[in-house]
Amino acid sequence: MVDPQVYINLCEFLYHEAEILDNEMYREWLEMLGDDFEYLITYVQPEKGAKLKYTEDSFLMKANKQKLSEMVKRLYHPSGWALQDSLSRFRRIVGNVRVKEALNNTVRVRSNIALFRIEMNEGSQSVITGEREDLLSLSGEIRLRKRVVVLDSPSLLTYNLYFPI
């Protein structure tokens, strides 16, 4: 169990993060990450009875804060087309937030995520769903230290995944 106020603060952090990402404020998002941040996106390995099973060699994305900073820098560069010409709109829904472990000033949290992507010029929509496991530091301001995203589908039904989930 974790103090109810700590739980509320964790939820507010995750909701605020979703808002920042929905508004493509990637520089601000980087400030929410610890210097040792690790980011992994994988998908469920089909195995009966295993809800959050993945292997260490099947990542769709594996990055640290430095790599993500370089990606964001490219997005904001004048020749970076993704933000300037993007006709996509994103909406992240974060829910079912559960504290799995709390040790000292570190908390492990699981949450469900639904990411809606709307292509404005085509009128098409795609949905990405999955479960996230976050390691958060509570020393001072809350910082995200590690995120493992396990997608529900082994294939993405969208293209150019340049945005964090």
PDB file of C-alpha atoms in Angstrom:
ATOM      1  CA  MET A   1       0.000   0.000   0.000  1.00  0.00           C
ATOM      2  CA  VAL A   2       1.043   3.534  -0.676  1.00  0.00           C
ATOM      3  CA  ASP A   3      -0.158   6.735   0.949  1.00  0.00           C
ATOM      4  CA  PRO A   4      -3.350   7.971  -0.799  1.00  0.00           C
ATOM      5  CA  GLN A   5      -1.784  11.393  -1.493  1.00  0.00           C
ATOM      6  CA  VAL A   6       1.228   9.717  -3.138  1.00  0.00           C
ATOM      7  CA  TYR A   7      -1.162   7.695  -5.311  1.00  0.00           C
ATOM      8  CA  ILE A   8      -3.012  10.865  -6.342  1.00  0.00           C
ATOM      9  CA  ASN A   9       0.307  12.549  -7.168  1.00  0.00           C
ATOM     10  CA  LEU A  10       1.372   9.554  -9.290  1.00  0.00           C
ATOM     11  CA  CYS A  11      -1.917   9.598 -11.211  1.00  0.00           C
ATOM     12  CA  GLU A  12      -1.681  13.355 -11.752  1.00  0.00           C
ATOM     13  CA  PHE A  13       1.875  12.906 -13.046  1.00  0.00           C
ATOM     14  CA  LEU A  14       0.758  10.251 -15.567  1.00  0.00           C
ATOM     15  CA  TYR A  15      -2.256  12.316 -16.681  1.00  0.00           C
ATOM     16  CA  HIS A  16      -0.129  15.443 -17.050  1.00  0.00           C
ATOM     17  CA  GLU A  17       2.403  13.460 -19.079  1.00  0.00           C
ATOM     18  CA  ALA A  18      -0.384  12.284 -21.415  1.00  0.00           C
ATOM     19  CA  GLU A  19      -1.537  15.880 -21.873  1.00  0.00           C
ATOM     20  CA  ILE A  20       1.981  17.053 -22.694  1.00  0.00           C
ATOM     21  CA  LEU A  21       2.435  14.265 -25.242  1.00  0.00           C
ATOM     22  CA  ASP A  22      -1.014  14.859 -26.791  1.00  0.00           C
ATOM     23  CA  ASN A  23       0.027  18.463 -27.363  1.00  0.00           C
ATOM     24  CA  GLU A  24       3.369  17.399 -28.892  1.00  0.00           C
ATOM     25  CA  MET A  25       5.350  19.166 -26.165  1.00  0.00           C
ATOM     26  CA  TYR A  26       8.241  16.731 -26.411  1.00  0.00           C
ATOM     27  CA  ARG A  27      10.874  19.026 -24.882  1.00  0.00           C
ATOM     28  CA  GLU A  28       8.711  19.395 -21.788  1.00  0.00           C
ATOM     29  CA  TRP A  29       8.225  15.623 -21.723  1.00  0.00           C
ATOM     30  CA  LEU A  30      12.000  15.105 -21.642  1.00  0.00           C
ATOM     31  CA  GLU A  31      12.115  17.210 -18.471  1.00  0.00           C
ATOM     32  CA  MET A  32       9.847  14.661 -16.761  1.00  0.00           C
ATOM     33  CA  LEU A  33      12.437  11.915 -17.298  1.00  0.00           C
ATOM     34  CA  GLY A  34      15.249  10.957 -14.976  1.00  0.00           C
ATOM     35  CA  ASP A  35      18.767  11.103 -16.404  1.00  0.00           C
ATOM     36  CA  ASP A  36      18.925   7.292 -16.256  1.00  0.00           C
ATOM     37  CA  PHE A  37      15.601   6.859 -18.098  1.00  0.00           C
ATOM     38  CA  GLU A  38      15.138   3.672 -20.125  1.00  0.00           C
ATOM     39  CA  TYR A  39      12.257   3.279 -22.612  1.00  0.00           C
ATOM     40  CA  LEU A  40      11.183  -0.052 -24.084  1.00  0.00           C
ATOM     41  CA  ILE A  41       8.269  -0.867 -26.372  1.00  0.00           C
ATOM     42  CA  THR A  42       7.504  -4.507 -27.032  1.00  0.00           C
ATOM     43  CA  TYR A  43       4.460  -6.652 -27.629  1.00  0.00           C
ATOM     44  CA  VAL A  44       2.810  -9.588 -25.926  1.00  0.00           C
ATOM     45  CA  GLN A  45       4.363 -12.924 -26.734  1.00  0.00           C
ATOM     46  CA  PRO A  46       1.399 -15.206 -27.452  1.00  0.00           C
ATOM     47  CA  GLU A  47       1.448 -17.655 -24.579  1.00  0.00           C
ATOM     48  CA  LYS A  48      -1.571 -18.938 -22.735  1.00  0.00           C
ATOM     49  CA  GLY A  49      -1.872 -17.432 -19.269  1.00  0.00           C
ATOM     50  CA  ALA A  50       0.894 -14.837 -19.722  1.00  0.00           C
ATOM     51  CA  LYS A  51      -0.490 -11.300 -19.701  1.00  0.00           C
ATOM     52  CA  LEU A  52       2.733  -9.265 -19.524  1.00  0.00           C
ATOM     53  CA  LYS A  53       5.334 -11.580 -21.008  1.00  0.00           C
ATOM     54  CA  TYR A  54       7.973 -10.264 -23.344  1.00  0.00           C
ATOM     55  CA  THR A  55      11.483 -11.252 -24.284  1.00  0.00           C
ATOM     56  CA  GLU A  56      14.619  -9.148 -24.065  1.00  0.00           C
ATOM     57  CA  ASP A  57      15.196  -9.356 -27.836  1.00  0.00           C
ATOM     58  CA  SER A  58      11.841  -8.390 -29.319  1.00  0.00           C
ATOM     59  CA  PHE A  59      11.647  -4.641 -28.793  1.00  0.00           C
ATOM     60  CA  LEU A  60       9.964  -2.323 -31.279  1.00  0.00           C
ATOM     61  CA  MET A  61      11.849   0.503 -29.589  1.00  0.00           C
ATOM     62  CA  LYS A  62      14.680   0.521 -27.087  1.00  0.00           C
ATOM     63  CA  ALA A  63      15.979   3.938 -26.070  1.00  0.00           C
ATOM     64  CA  ASN A  64      17.425   5.969 -23.252  1.00  0.00           C
ATOM     65  CA  LYS A  65      17.017   9.665 -22.454  1.00  0.00           C
ATOM     66  CA  GLN A  66      19.939  10.647 -24.667  1.00  0.00           C
ATOM     67  CA  LYS A  67      18.539   8.844 -27.711  1.00  0.00           C
ATOM     68  CA  LEU A  68      15.080  10.307 -27.119  1.00  0.00           C
ATOM     69  CA  SER A  69      16.601  13.784 -26.756  1.00  0.00           C
ATOM     70  CA  GLU A  70      18.272  13.367 -30.137  1.00  0.00           C
ATOM     71  CA  MET A  71      14.970  12.245 -31.678  1.00  0.00           C
ATOM     72  CA  VAL A  72      13.172  15.279 -30.241  1.00  0.00           C
ATOM     73  CA  LYS A  73      15.935  17.577 -31.461  1.00  0.00           C
ATOM     74  CA  ARG A  74      15.450  16.207 -35.005  1.00  0.00           C
ATOM     75  CA  LEU A  75      11.674  16.683 -34.767  1.00  0.00           C
ATOM     76  CA  TYR A  76      12.109  20.385 -33.978  1.00  0.00           C
ATOM     77  CA  HIS A  77      14.801  20.962 -36.599  1.00  0.00           C
ATOM     78  CA  PRO A  78      13.632  23.070 -39.587  1.00  0.00           C
ATOM     79  CA  SER A  79      14.016  20.030 -41.847  1.00  0.00           C
ATOM     80  CA  GLY A  80      12.130  17.820 -39.375  1.00  0.00           C
ATOM     81  CA  TRP A  81       8.836  17.319 -41.184  1.00  0.00           C
ATOM     82  CA  ALA A  82       6.947  15.313 -38.561  1.00  0.00           C
ATOM     83  CA  LEU A  83       5.780  18.184 -36.365  1.00  0.00           C
ATOM     84  CA  GLN A  84       5.476  20.909 -38.999  1.00  0.00           C
ATOM     85  CA  ASP A  85       3.512  18.895 -41.550  1.00  0.00           C
ATOM     86  CA  SER A  86       1.734  16.579 -39.144  1.00  0.00           C
ATOM     87  CA  LEU A  87      -1.960  16.324 -39.757  1.00  0.00           C
ATOM     88  CA  SER A  88      -2.256  13.706 -37.039  1.00  0.00           C
ATOM     89  CA  ARG A  89      -3.967  14.311 -33.732  1.00  0.00           C
ATOM     90  CA  PHE A  90      -3.203  12.096 -30.760  1.00  0.00           C
ATOM     91  CA  ARG A  91      -5.218  11.373 -27.661  1.00  0.00           C
ATOM     92  CA  ARG A  92      -3.841   9.219 -24.859  1.00  0.00           C
ATOM     93  CA  ILE A  93      -6.118   7.653 -22.286  1.00  0.00           C
ATOM     94  CA  VAL A  94      -4.322   6.384 -19.182  1.00  0.00           C
ATOM     95  CA  GLY A  95      -6.287   4.250 -16.769  1.00  0.00           C
ATOM     96  CA  ASN A  96      -6.334   1.431 -14.260  1.00  0.00           C
ATOM     97  CA  VAL A  97      -3.264   2.839 -12.467  1.00  0.00           C
ATOM     98  CA  ARG A  98      -1.942   0.321  -9.923  1.00  0.00           C
ATOM     99  CA  VAL A  99       0.997   0.637  -7.562  1.00  0.00           C
ATOM    100  CA  LYS A 100       2.813  -2.683  -7.678  1.00  0.00           C
ATOM    101  CA  GLU A 101       5.775  -1.930  -5.452  1.00  0.00           C
ATOM    102  CA  ALA A 102       7.042   0.935  -3.324  1.00  0.00           C
ATOM    103  CA  LEU A 103      10.591   0.872  -1.973  1.00  0.00           C
ATOM    104  CA  ASN A 104      12.261   3.903  -0.410  1.00  0.00           C
ATOM    105  CA  ASN A 105      11.703   6.722  -2.912  1.00  0.00           C
ATOM    106  CA  THR A 106      10.951   4.499  -5.896  1.00  0.00           C
ATOM    107  CA  VAL A 107       7.545   3.253  -7.015  1.00  0.00           C
ATOM    108  CA  ARG A 108       6.669   0.669  -9.666  1.00  0.00           C
ATOM    109  CA  VAL A 109       3.321   1.448 -11.304  1.00  0.00           C
ATOM    110  CA  ARG A 110       1.308  -0.371 -13.946  1.00  0.00           C
ATOM    111  CA  SER A 111      -1.306   1.329 -16.064  1.00  0.00           C
ATOM    112  CA  ASN A 112      -3.323   0.653 -19.175  1.00  0.00           C
ATOM    113  CA  ILE A 113      -2.952   2.917 -22.186  1.00  0.00           C
ATOM    114  CA  ALA A 114      -5.057   3.602 -25.241  1.00  0.00           C
ATOM    115  CA  LEU A 115      -3.544   5.850 -27.877  1.00  0.00           C
ATOM    116  CA  PHE A 116      -5.888   7.193 -30.525  1.00  0.00           C
ATOM    117  CA  ARG A 117      -4.375   8.630 -33.687  1.00  0.00           C
ATOM    118  CA  ILE A 118      -6.590  10.583 -36.054  1.00  0.00           C
ATOM    119  CA  GLU A 119      -5.311  11.379 -39.540  1.00  0.00           C
ATOM    120  CA  MET A 120      -6.959  14.709 -40.244  1.00  0.00           C
ATOM    121  CA  ASN A 121      -6.469  14.702 -44.014  1.00  0.00           C
ATOM    122  CA  GLU A 122      -7.696  11.121 -44.472  1.00  0.00           C
ATOM    123  CA  GLY A 123     -10.293  10.956 -41.727  1.00  0.00           C
ATOM    124  CA  SER A 124      -8.863   7.617 -40.626  1.00  0.00           C
ATOM    125  CA  GLN A 125      -8.301   6.540 -37.055  1.00  0.00           C
ATOM    126  CA  SER A 126      -6.048   3.974 -35.472  1.00  0.00           C
ATOM    127  CA  VAL A 127      -5.940   2.751 -31.901  1.00  0.00           C
ATOM    128  CA  ILE A 128      -2.951   1.342 -30.061  1.00  0.00           C
ATOM    129  CA  THR A 129      -3.584  -0.303 -26.702  1.00  0.00           C
ATOM    130  CA  GLY A 130      -1.357  -1.896 -24.145  1.00  0.00           C
ATOM    131  CA  GLU A 131      -0.060  -1.978 -20.631  1.00  0.00           C
ATOM    132  CA  ARG A 132       2.784   0.085 -19.226  1.00  0.00           C
ATOM    133  CA  GLU A 133       5.050  -0.599 -16.302  1.00  0.00           C
ATOM    134  CA  ASP A 134       6.761   2.521 -15.012  1.00  0.00           C
ATOM    135  CA  LEU A 135       9.489   2.992 -12.471  1.00  0.00           C
ATOM    136  CA  LEU A 136       9.115   6.409 -10.878  1.00  0.00           C
ATOM    137  CA  SER A 137      11.446   8.267  -8.547  1.00  0.00           C
ATOM    138  CA  LEU A 138       9.785  10.239  -5.754  1.00  0.00           C
ATOM    139  CA  SER A 139      12.943  12.073  -4.629  1.00  0.00           C
ATOM    140  CA  GLY A 140      11.987  15.727  -5.006  1.00  0.00           C
ATOM    141  CA  GLU A 141       9.839  16.055  -8.132  1.00  0.00           C
ATOM    142  CA  ILE A 142       8.444  12.838  -9.580  1.00  0.00           C
ATOM    143  CA  ARG A 143      10.661  11.582 -12.409  1.00  0.00           C
ATOM    144  CA  LEU A 144      10.127   8.700 -14.793  1.00  0.00           C
ATOM    145  CA  ARG A 145      13.139   6.352 -14.640  1.00  0.00           C
ATOM    146  CA  LYS A 146      11.977   3.425 -16.734  1.00  0.00           C
ATOM    147  CA  ARG A 147       8.991   2.562 -18.909  1.00  0.00           C
ATOM    148  CA  VAL A 148       8.164  -0.766 -20.486  1.00  0.00           C
ATOM    149  CA  VAL A 149       5.210  -0.622 -22.867  1.00  0.00           C
ATOM    150  CA  VAL A 150       3.720  -3.993 -23.798  1.00  0.00           C
ATOM    151  CA  LEU A 151       1.409  -3.573 -26.776  1.00  0.00           C
ATOM    152  CA  ASP A 152      -1.647  -5.788 -27.057  1.00  0.00           C
ATOM    153  CA  SER A 153      -1.052  -6.439 -30.751  1.00  0.00           C
ATOM    154  CA  PRO A 154       2.154  -7.935 -32.200  1.00  0.00           C
ATOM    155  CA  SER A 155       1.872  -5.541 -35.151  1.00  0.00           C
ATOM    156  CA  LEU A 156       1.206  -1.824 -35.310  1.00  0.00           C
ATOM    157  CA  LEU A 157      -1.630  -0.778 -37.570  1.00  0.00           C
ATOM    158  CA  THR A 158      -0.164   2.699 -37.986  1.00  0.00           C
ATOM    159  CA  TYR A 159       2.974   4.118 -39.512  1.00  0.00           C
ATOM    160  CA  ASN A 160       5.942   6.294 -38.486  1.00  0.00           C
ATOM    161  CA  LEU A 161       5.792   5.730 -34.752  1.00  0.00           C
ATOM    162  CA  TYR A 162       7.849   8.777 -33.736  1.00  0.00           C
ATOM    163  CA  PHE A 163       5.829   9.605 -30.645  1.00  0.00           C
ATOM    164  CA  PRO A 164       6.096   8.123 -27.131  1.00  0.00           C
ATOM    165  CA  ILE A 165       3.275   5.868 -25.976  1.00  0.00           C
TER     166      ILE A 165
END
